[in-house]
Short mmCIF file of C-alpha atoms in Angstrom, two decimals:
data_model
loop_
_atom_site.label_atom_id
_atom_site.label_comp_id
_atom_site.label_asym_id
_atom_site.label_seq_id
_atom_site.Cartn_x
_atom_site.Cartn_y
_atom_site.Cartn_z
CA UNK A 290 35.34 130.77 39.19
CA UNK A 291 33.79 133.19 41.42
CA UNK A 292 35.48 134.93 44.03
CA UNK A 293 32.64 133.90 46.59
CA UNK A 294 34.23 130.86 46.95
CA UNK A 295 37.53 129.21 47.60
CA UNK A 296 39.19 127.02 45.01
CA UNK A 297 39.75 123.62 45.81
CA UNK A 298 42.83 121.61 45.42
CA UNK A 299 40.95 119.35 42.20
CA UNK A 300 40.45 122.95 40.43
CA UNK A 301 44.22 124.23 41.47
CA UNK A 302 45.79 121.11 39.63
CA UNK A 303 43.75 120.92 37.02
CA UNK A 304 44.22 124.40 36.30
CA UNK A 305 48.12 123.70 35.97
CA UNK A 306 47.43 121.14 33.93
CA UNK A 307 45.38 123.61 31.11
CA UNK A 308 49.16 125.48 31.44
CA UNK A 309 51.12 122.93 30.14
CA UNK A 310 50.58 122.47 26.22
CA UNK A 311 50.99 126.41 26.45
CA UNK A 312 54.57 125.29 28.46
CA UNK A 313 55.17 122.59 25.77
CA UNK A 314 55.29 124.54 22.80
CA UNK A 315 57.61 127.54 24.61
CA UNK A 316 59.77 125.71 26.39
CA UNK A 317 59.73 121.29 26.63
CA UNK A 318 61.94 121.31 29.40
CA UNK A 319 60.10 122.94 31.87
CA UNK A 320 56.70 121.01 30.86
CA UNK A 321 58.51 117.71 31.26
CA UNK A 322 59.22 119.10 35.04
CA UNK A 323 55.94 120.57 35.38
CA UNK A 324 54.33 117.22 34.49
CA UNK A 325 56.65 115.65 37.15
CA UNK A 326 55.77 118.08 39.93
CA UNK A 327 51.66 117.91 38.74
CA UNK A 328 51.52 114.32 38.48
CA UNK A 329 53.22 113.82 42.12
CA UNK A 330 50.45 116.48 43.21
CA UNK A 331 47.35 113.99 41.56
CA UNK A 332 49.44 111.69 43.33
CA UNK A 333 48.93 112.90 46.56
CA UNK A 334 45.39 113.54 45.75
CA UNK A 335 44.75 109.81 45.45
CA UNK A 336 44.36 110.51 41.13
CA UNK A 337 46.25 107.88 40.21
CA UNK A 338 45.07 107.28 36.26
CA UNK A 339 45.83 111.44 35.69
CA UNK A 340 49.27 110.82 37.81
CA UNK A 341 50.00 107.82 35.64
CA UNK A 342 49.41 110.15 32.41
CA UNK A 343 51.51 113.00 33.67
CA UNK A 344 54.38 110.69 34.42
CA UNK A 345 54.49 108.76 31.48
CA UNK A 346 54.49 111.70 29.50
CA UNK A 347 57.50 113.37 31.57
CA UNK A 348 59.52 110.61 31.26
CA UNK A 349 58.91 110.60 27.44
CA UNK A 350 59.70 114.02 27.15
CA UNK A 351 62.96 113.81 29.20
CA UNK A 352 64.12 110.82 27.46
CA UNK A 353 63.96 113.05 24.21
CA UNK A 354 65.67 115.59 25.53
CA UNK A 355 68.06 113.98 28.13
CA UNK A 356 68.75 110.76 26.97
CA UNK A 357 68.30 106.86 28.05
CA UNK A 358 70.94 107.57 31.26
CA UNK A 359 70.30 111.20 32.95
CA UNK A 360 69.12 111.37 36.68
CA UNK A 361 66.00 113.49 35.61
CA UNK A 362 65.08 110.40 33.88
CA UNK A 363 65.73 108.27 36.40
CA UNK A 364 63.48 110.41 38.43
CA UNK A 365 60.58 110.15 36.00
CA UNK A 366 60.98 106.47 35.60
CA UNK A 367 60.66 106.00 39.80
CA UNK A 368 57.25 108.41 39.52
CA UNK A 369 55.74 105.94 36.54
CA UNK A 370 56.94 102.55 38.80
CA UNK A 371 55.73 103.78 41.70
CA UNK A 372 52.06 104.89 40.56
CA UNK A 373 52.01 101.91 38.92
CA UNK A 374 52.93 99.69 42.16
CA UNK A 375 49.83 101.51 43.54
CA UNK A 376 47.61 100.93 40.50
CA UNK A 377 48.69 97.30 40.88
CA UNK A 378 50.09 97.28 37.12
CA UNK A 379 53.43 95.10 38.86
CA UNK A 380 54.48 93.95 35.33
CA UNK A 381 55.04 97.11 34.23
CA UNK A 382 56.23 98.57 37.15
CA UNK A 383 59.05 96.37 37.52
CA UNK A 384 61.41 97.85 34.42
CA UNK A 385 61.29 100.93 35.37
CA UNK A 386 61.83 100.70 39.12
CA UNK A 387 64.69 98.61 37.86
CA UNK A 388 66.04 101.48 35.56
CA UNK A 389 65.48 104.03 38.05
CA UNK A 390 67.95 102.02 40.54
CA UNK A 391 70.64 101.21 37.92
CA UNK A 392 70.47 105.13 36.58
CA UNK A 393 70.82 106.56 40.93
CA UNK A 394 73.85 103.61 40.80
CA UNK A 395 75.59 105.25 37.93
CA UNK A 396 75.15 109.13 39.24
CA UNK A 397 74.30 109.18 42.28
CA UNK A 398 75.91 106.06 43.85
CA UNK A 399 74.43 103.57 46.31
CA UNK A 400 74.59 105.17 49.52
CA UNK A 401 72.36 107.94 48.03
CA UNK A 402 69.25 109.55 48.75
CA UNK A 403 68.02 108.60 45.41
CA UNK A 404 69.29 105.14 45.25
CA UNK A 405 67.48 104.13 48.94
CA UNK A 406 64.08 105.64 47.07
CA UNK A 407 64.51 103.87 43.73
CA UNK A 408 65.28 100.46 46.52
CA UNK A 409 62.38 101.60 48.97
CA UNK A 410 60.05 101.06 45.71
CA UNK A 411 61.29 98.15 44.57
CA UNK A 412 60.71 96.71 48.15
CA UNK A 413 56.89 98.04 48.27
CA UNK A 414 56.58 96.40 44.81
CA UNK A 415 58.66 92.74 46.18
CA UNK A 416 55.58 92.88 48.67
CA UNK A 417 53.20 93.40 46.51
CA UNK A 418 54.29 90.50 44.18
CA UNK A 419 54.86 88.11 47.70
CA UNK A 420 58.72 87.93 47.31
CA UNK A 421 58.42 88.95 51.21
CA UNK A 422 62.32 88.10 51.77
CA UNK A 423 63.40 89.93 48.87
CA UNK A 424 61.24 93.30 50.03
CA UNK A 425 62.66 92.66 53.94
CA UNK A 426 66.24 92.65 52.08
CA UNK A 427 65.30 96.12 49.73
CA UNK A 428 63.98 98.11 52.35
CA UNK A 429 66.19 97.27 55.50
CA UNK A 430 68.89 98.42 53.20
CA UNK A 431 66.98 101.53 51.94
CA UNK A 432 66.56 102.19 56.06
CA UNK A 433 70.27 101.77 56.78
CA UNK A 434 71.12 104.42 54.05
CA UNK A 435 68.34 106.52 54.85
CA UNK A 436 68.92 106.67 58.40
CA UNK A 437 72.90 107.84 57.68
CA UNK A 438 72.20 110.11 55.53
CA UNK A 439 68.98 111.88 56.55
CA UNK A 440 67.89 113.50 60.29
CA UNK A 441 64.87 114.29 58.75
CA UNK A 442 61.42 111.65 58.69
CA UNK A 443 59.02 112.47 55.45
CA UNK A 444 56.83 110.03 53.06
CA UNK A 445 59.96 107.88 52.39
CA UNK A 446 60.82 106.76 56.06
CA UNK A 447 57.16 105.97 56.36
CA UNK A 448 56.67 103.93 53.17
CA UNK A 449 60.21 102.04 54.50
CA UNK A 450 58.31 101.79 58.03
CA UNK A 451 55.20 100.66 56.05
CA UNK A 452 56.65 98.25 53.88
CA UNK A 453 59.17 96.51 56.71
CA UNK A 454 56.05 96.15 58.77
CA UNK A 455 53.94 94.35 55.99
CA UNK A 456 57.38 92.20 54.94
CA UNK A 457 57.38 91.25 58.84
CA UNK A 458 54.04 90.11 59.34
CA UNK A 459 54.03 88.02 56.41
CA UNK A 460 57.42 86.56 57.64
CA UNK A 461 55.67 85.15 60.53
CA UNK A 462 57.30 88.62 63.22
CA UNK A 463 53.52 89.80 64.01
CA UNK A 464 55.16 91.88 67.11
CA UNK A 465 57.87 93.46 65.23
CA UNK A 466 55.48 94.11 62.07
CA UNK A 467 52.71 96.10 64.59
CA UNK A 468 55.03 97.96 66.01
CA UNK A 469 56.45 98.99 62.57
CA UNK A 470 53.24 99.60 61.52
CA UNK A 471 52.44 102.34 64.46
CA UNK A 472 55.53 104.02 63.85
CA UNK A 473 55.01 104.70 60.20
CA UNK A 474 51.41 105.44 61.27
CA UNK A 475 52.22 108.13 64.03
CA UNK A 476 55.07 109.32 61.28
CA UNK A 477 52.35 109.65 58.54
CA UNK A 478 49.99 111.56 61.14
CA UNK A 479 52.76 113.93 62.28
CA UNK A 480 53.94 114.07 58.76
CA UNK A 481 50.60 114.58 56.53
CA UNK A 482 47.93 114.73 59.23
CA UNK A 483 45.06 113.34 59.08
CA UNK A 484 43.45 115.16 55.82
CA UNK A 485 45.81 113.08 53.59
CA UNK A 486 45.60 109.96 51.24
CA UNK A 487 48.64 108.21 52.63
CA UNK A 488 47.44 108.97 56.26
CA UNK A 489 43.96 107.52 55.58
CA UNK A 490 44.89 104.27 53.90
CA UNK A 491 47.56 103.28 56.60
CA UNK A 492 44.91 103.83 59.24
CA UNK A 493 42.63 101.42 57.09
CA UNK A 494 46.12 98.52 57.11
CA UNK A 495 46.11 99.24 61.00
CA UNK A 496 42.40 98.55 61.91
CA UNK A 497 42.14 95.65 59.78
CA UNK A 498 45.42 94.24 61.48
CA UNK A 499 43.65 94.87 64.67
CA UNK A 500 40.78 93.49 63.74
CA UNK A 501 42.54 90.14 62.87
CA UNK A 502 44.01 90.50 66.39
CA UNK A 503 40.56 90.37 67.80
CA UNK A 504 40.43 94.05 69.26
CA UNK A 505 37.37 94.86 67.69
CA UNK A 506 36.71 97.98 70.06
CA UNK A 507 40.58 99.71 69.10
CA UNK A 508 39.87 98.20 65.52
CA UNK A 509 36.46 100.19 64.92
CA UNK A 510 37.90 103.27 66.28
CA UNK A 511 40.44 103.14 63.41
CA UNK A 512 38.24 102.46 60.75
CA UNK A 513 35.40 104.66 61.16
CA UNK A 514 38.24 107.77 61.51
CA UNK A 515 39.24 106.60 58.28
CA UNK A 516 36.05 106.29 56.54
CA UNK A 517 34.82 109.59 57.75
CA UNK A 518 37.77 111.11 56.57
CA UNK A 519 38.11 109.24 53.18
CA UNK A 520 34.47 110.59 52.76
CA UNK A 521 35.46 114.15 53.57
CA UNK A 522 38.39 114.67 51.61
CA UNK A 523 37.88 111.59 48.37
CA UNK A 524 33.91 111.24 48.45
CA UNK A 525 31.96 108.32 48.14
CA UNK A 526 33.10 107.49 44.53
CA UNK A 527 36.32 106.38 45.32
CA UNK A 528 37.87 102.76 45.91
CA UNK A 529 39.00 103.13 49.16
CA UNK A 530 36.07 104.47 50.03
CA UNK A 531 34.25 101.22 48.74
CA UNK A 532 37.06 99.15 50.83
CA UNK A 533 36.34 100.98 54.48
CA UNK A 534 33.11 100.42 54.33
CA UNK A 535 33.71 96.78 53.15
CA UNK A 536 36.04 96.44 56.13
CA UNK A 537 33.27 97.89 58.71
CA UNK A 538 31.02 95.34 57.75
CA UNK A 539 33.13 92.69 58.08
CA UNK A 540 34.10 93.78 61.43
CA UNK A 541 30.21 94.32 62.38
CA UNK A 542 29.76 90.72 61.61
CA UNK A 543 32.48 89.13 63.41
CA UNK A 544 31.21 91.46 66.38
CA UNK A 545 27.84 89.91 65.95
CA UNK A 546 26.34 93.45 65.32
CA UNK A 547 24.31 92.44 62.34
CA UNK A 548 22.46 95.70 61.82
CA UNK A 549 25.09 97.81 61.97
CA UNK A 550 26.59 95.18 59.19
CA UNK A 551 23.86 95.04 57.04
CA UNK A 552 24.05 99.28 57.25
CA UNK A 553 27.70 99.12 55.64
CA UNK A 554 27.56 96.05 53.62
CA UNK A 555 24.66 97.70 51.52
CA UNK A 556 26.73 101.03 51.55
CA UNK A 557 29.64 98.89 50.50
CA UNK A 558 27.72 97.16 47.36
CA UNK A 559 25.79 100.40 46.08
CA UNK A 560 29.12 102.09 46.48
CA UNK A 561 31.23 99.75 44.64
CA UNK A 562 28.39 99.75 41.49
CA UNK A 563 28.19 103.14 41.68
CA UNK A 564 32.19 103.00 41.36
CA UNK A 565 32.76 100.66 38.86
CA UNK A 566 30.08 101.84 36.47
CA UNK A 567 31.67 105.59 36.67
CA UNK A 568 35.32 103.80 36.40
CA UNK A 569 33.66 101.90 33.66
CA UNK A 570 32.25 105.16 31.65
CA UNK A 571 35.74 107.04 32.50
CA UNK A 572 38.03 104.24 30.73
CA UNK A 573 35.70 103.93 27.70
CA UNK A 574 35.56 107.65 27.74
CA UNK A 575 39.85 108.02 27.71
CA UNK A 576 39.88 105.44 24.80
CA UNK A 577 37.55 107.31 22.80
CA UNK A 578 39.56 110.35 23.33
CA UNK A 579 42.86 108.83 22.55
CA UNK A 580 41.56 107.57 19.59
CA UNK A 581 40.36 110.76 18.69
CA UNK A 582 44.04 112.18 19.70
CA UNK A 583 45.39 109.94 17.17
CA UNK A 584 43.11 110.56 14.37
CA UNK A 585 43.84 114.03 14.69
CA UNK A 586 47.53 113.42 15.02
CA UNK A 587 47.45 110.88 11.56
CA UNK A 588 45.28 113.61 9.61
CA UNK A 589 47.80 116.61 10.75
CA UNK A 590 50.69 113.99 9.57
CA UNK A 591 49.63 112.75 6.32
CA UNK A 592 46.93 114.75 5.07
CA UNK A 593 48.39 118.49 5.61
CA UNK A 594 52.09 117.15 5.59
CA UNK A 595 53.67 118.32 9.08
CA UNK A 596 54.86 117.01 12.27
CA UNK A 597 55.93 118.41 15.60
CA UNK A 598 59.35 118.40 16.32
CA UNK A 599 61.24 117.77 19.94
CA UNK A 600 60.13 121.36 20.85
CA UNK A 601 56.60 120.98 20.09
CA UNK A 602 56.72 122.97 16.90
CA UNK A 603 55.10 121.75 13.34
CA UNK A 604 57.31 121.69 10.26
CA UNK A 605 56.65 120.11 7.16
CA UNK A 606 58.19 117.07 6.14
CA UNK A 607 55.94 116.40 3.34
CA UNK A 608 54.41 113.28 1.71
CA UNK A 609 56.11 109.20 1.92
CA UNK A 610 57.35 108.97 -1.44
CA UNK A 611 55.57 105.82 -2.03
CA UNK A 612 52.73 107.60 -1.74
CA UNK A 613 53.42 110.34 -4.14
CA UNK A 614 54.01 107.87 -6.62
CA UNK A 615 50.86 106.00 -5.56
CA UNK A 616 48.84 108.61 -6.16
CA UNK A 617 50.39 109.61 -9.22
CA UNK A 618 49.90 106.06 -10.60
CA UNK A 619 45.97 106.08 -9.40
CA UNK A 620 45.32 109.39 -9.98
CA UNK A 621 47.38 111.50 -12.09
CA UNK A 622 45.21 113.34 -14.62
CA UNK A 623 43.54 114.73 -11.33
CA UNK A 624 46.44 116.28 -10.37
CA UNK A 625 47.97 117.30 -13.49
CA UNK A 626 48.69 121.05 -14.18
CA UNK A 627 46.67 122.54 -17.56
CA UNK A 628 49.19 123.17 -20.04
CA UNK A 629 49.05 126.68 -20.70
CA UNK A 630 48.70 128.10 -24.22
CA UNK A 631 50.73 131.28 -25.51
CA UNK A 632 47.82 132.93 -26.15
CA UNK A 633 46.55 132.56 -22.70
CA UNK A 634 49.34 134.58 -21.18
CA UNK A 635 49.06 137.72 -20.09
CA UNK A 636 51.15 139.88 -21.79
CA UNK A 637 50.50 142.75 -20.47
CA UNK A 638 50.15 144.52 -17.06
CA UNK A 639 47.00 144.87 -15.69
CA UNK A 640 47.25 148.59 -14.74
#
């Protein structure tokens, strides 16, 4: 990279992320927290299929080395739920929100920090899955310990904020819910600013709720903020990017503004094939390379004999016996040694 130019935050991660097999083999402990810190970071980023790989393989890692019950796995295990809330994967998201709360029970307590987070998620997720009671329950309990134990606002009072206000409206309290929803809003902008992820898709859940209300004016203001920004900071090949300009159609039409409608539906369809064909390529291209991953991984097994251990160094552990005695029933004049003849031996030195 040139020094012309500044690097951006894509080529800053990804560079940490060419650091860790170098981290892996000198020292496991500190890759398994440098995947948790570098997957958070994709996080942020709006990555969510890198985040999910980073997490998963932290939490591997610190299982192996920490056991089923240490906090630093319950920490990895709230990462994995939570991306996978986002990535709507609920199913498997469920577990290990679950085992993230019972871990932050056993160490932490439940008037923790790290309990109310492990609760906040499982709240976003009771949302997601339409349990709306349940998620009401989670997070005004995550707020009450939140709120006694922390002066401070950050991402988790807004995704409590967020996720009350969504609970709310579903619940049939449309006032409470909006007004929810601008606080966590306002929070996010003070928090983030604008240039940010989180910041961008709230601003999308508060101009559609507007433009359910019928303020089409307030509602259009919203959503062509967030669009511009999405644009800015994600591009056009991303699916929220897709989903604003879905939205702005939508509200075009129910203004009766059918040109400016049939401007973003268009963009809206051409984006979204232009999206799914790349997201299309991009899985295909990720199962290829696992499968590559674990042909390499079988060959290095069973063909040269050695394994890495819990540190990320090879040693040999040889051949199944089974197959040593396959092989020697299939194939053993192949591999038998030439009987050597006395006269064949050297006997003297060469020099």
């Amino acid at each position: 990279i040139g020094r012309d130019r500044e690097m951006t935050v894509p080529e800053l991660l990804d560079r940490g992320r060419d650091r860790l097999d170098l981290a892996l083999q000198e020292d496991p402990e500190l890759a398994s927290r440098l995947n948790g810190v570098l997957g958070r970071a994709y996080e942020g980023q709006g990555q969510y299929d890198t985040a999910e790989k980073l997490h998963q393989e932290s939490l591997q890692r610190r299982r192996e080395l920490y056991g089923e019950e240490d906090p630093r796995v319950g920490e990895a295990a709230l990462d994995l739920g939570r991306i996978r809330v986002k990535k709507g994967t609920y199913k498997q998201a469920k577990p290990l929100l679950s085992t993230a709360l019972e871990i932050y029970s056993s160490t932490h307590g439940s008037e923790s920090r790290e309990y109310s987070e492990a609760l906040t998620q499982l709240g976003v997720l009771q949302n997601s899955l339409g349990d709306y009671e349940k998620a009401r329950a989670h997070l005004e309990e995550a707020r009450r310990i939140d709120n006694e134990i922390s002066e401070r606002s950050d991402f988790h009072s807004i995704e409590i904020l967020n996720g009350l206000a969504i609970a709310m409206e579903h619940l049939g309290y449309v006032d409470d819910s909006r007004r929810l929803q601008r606080q966590a809003l306002d929070l996010a902008e003070t928090v983030f600013g604008r240039q940010h992820p989180t910041t961008i898709a709230m601003t999308n859940d508060a101009a559609l709720h507007l433009h359910v209300d019928g303020r089409y004016d307030e509602s259009e203001t919203l959503y062509l903020q967030a669009y511009e920004t999405q644009v800015s900071l994600q591009g056009e090949d991303h699916a929220l990017t897709v989903e604003l300009a879905n939205n702005l159609g939508k509200l075009y039409i129910d203004r009766g503004d059918y040109v400016a409608a049939e401007e973003y539906v268009e963009r809206a369809v051409e984006l979204a094939r232009k999206y799914l064909d790349d997201y299309s390529s991009g899985r295909a291209m990720e199962v290829y390379s696992r499968w590559v991953d674990l042909f390499g991984f079988l060959v290095t097994k069973y063909n040269d004999g050695y394994v890495k251990d819990e540190r990320g160094r090879p040693e040999e552990v040889g051949y199944p016996e089974d197959w040593l005695k396959t092989v020697h029933r299939l194939s053993a004049e192949e591999h038998r040694l030439p009987a050597w003849e006395d006269e064949d031996m050297e006997t003297e030195l060469p020099y």
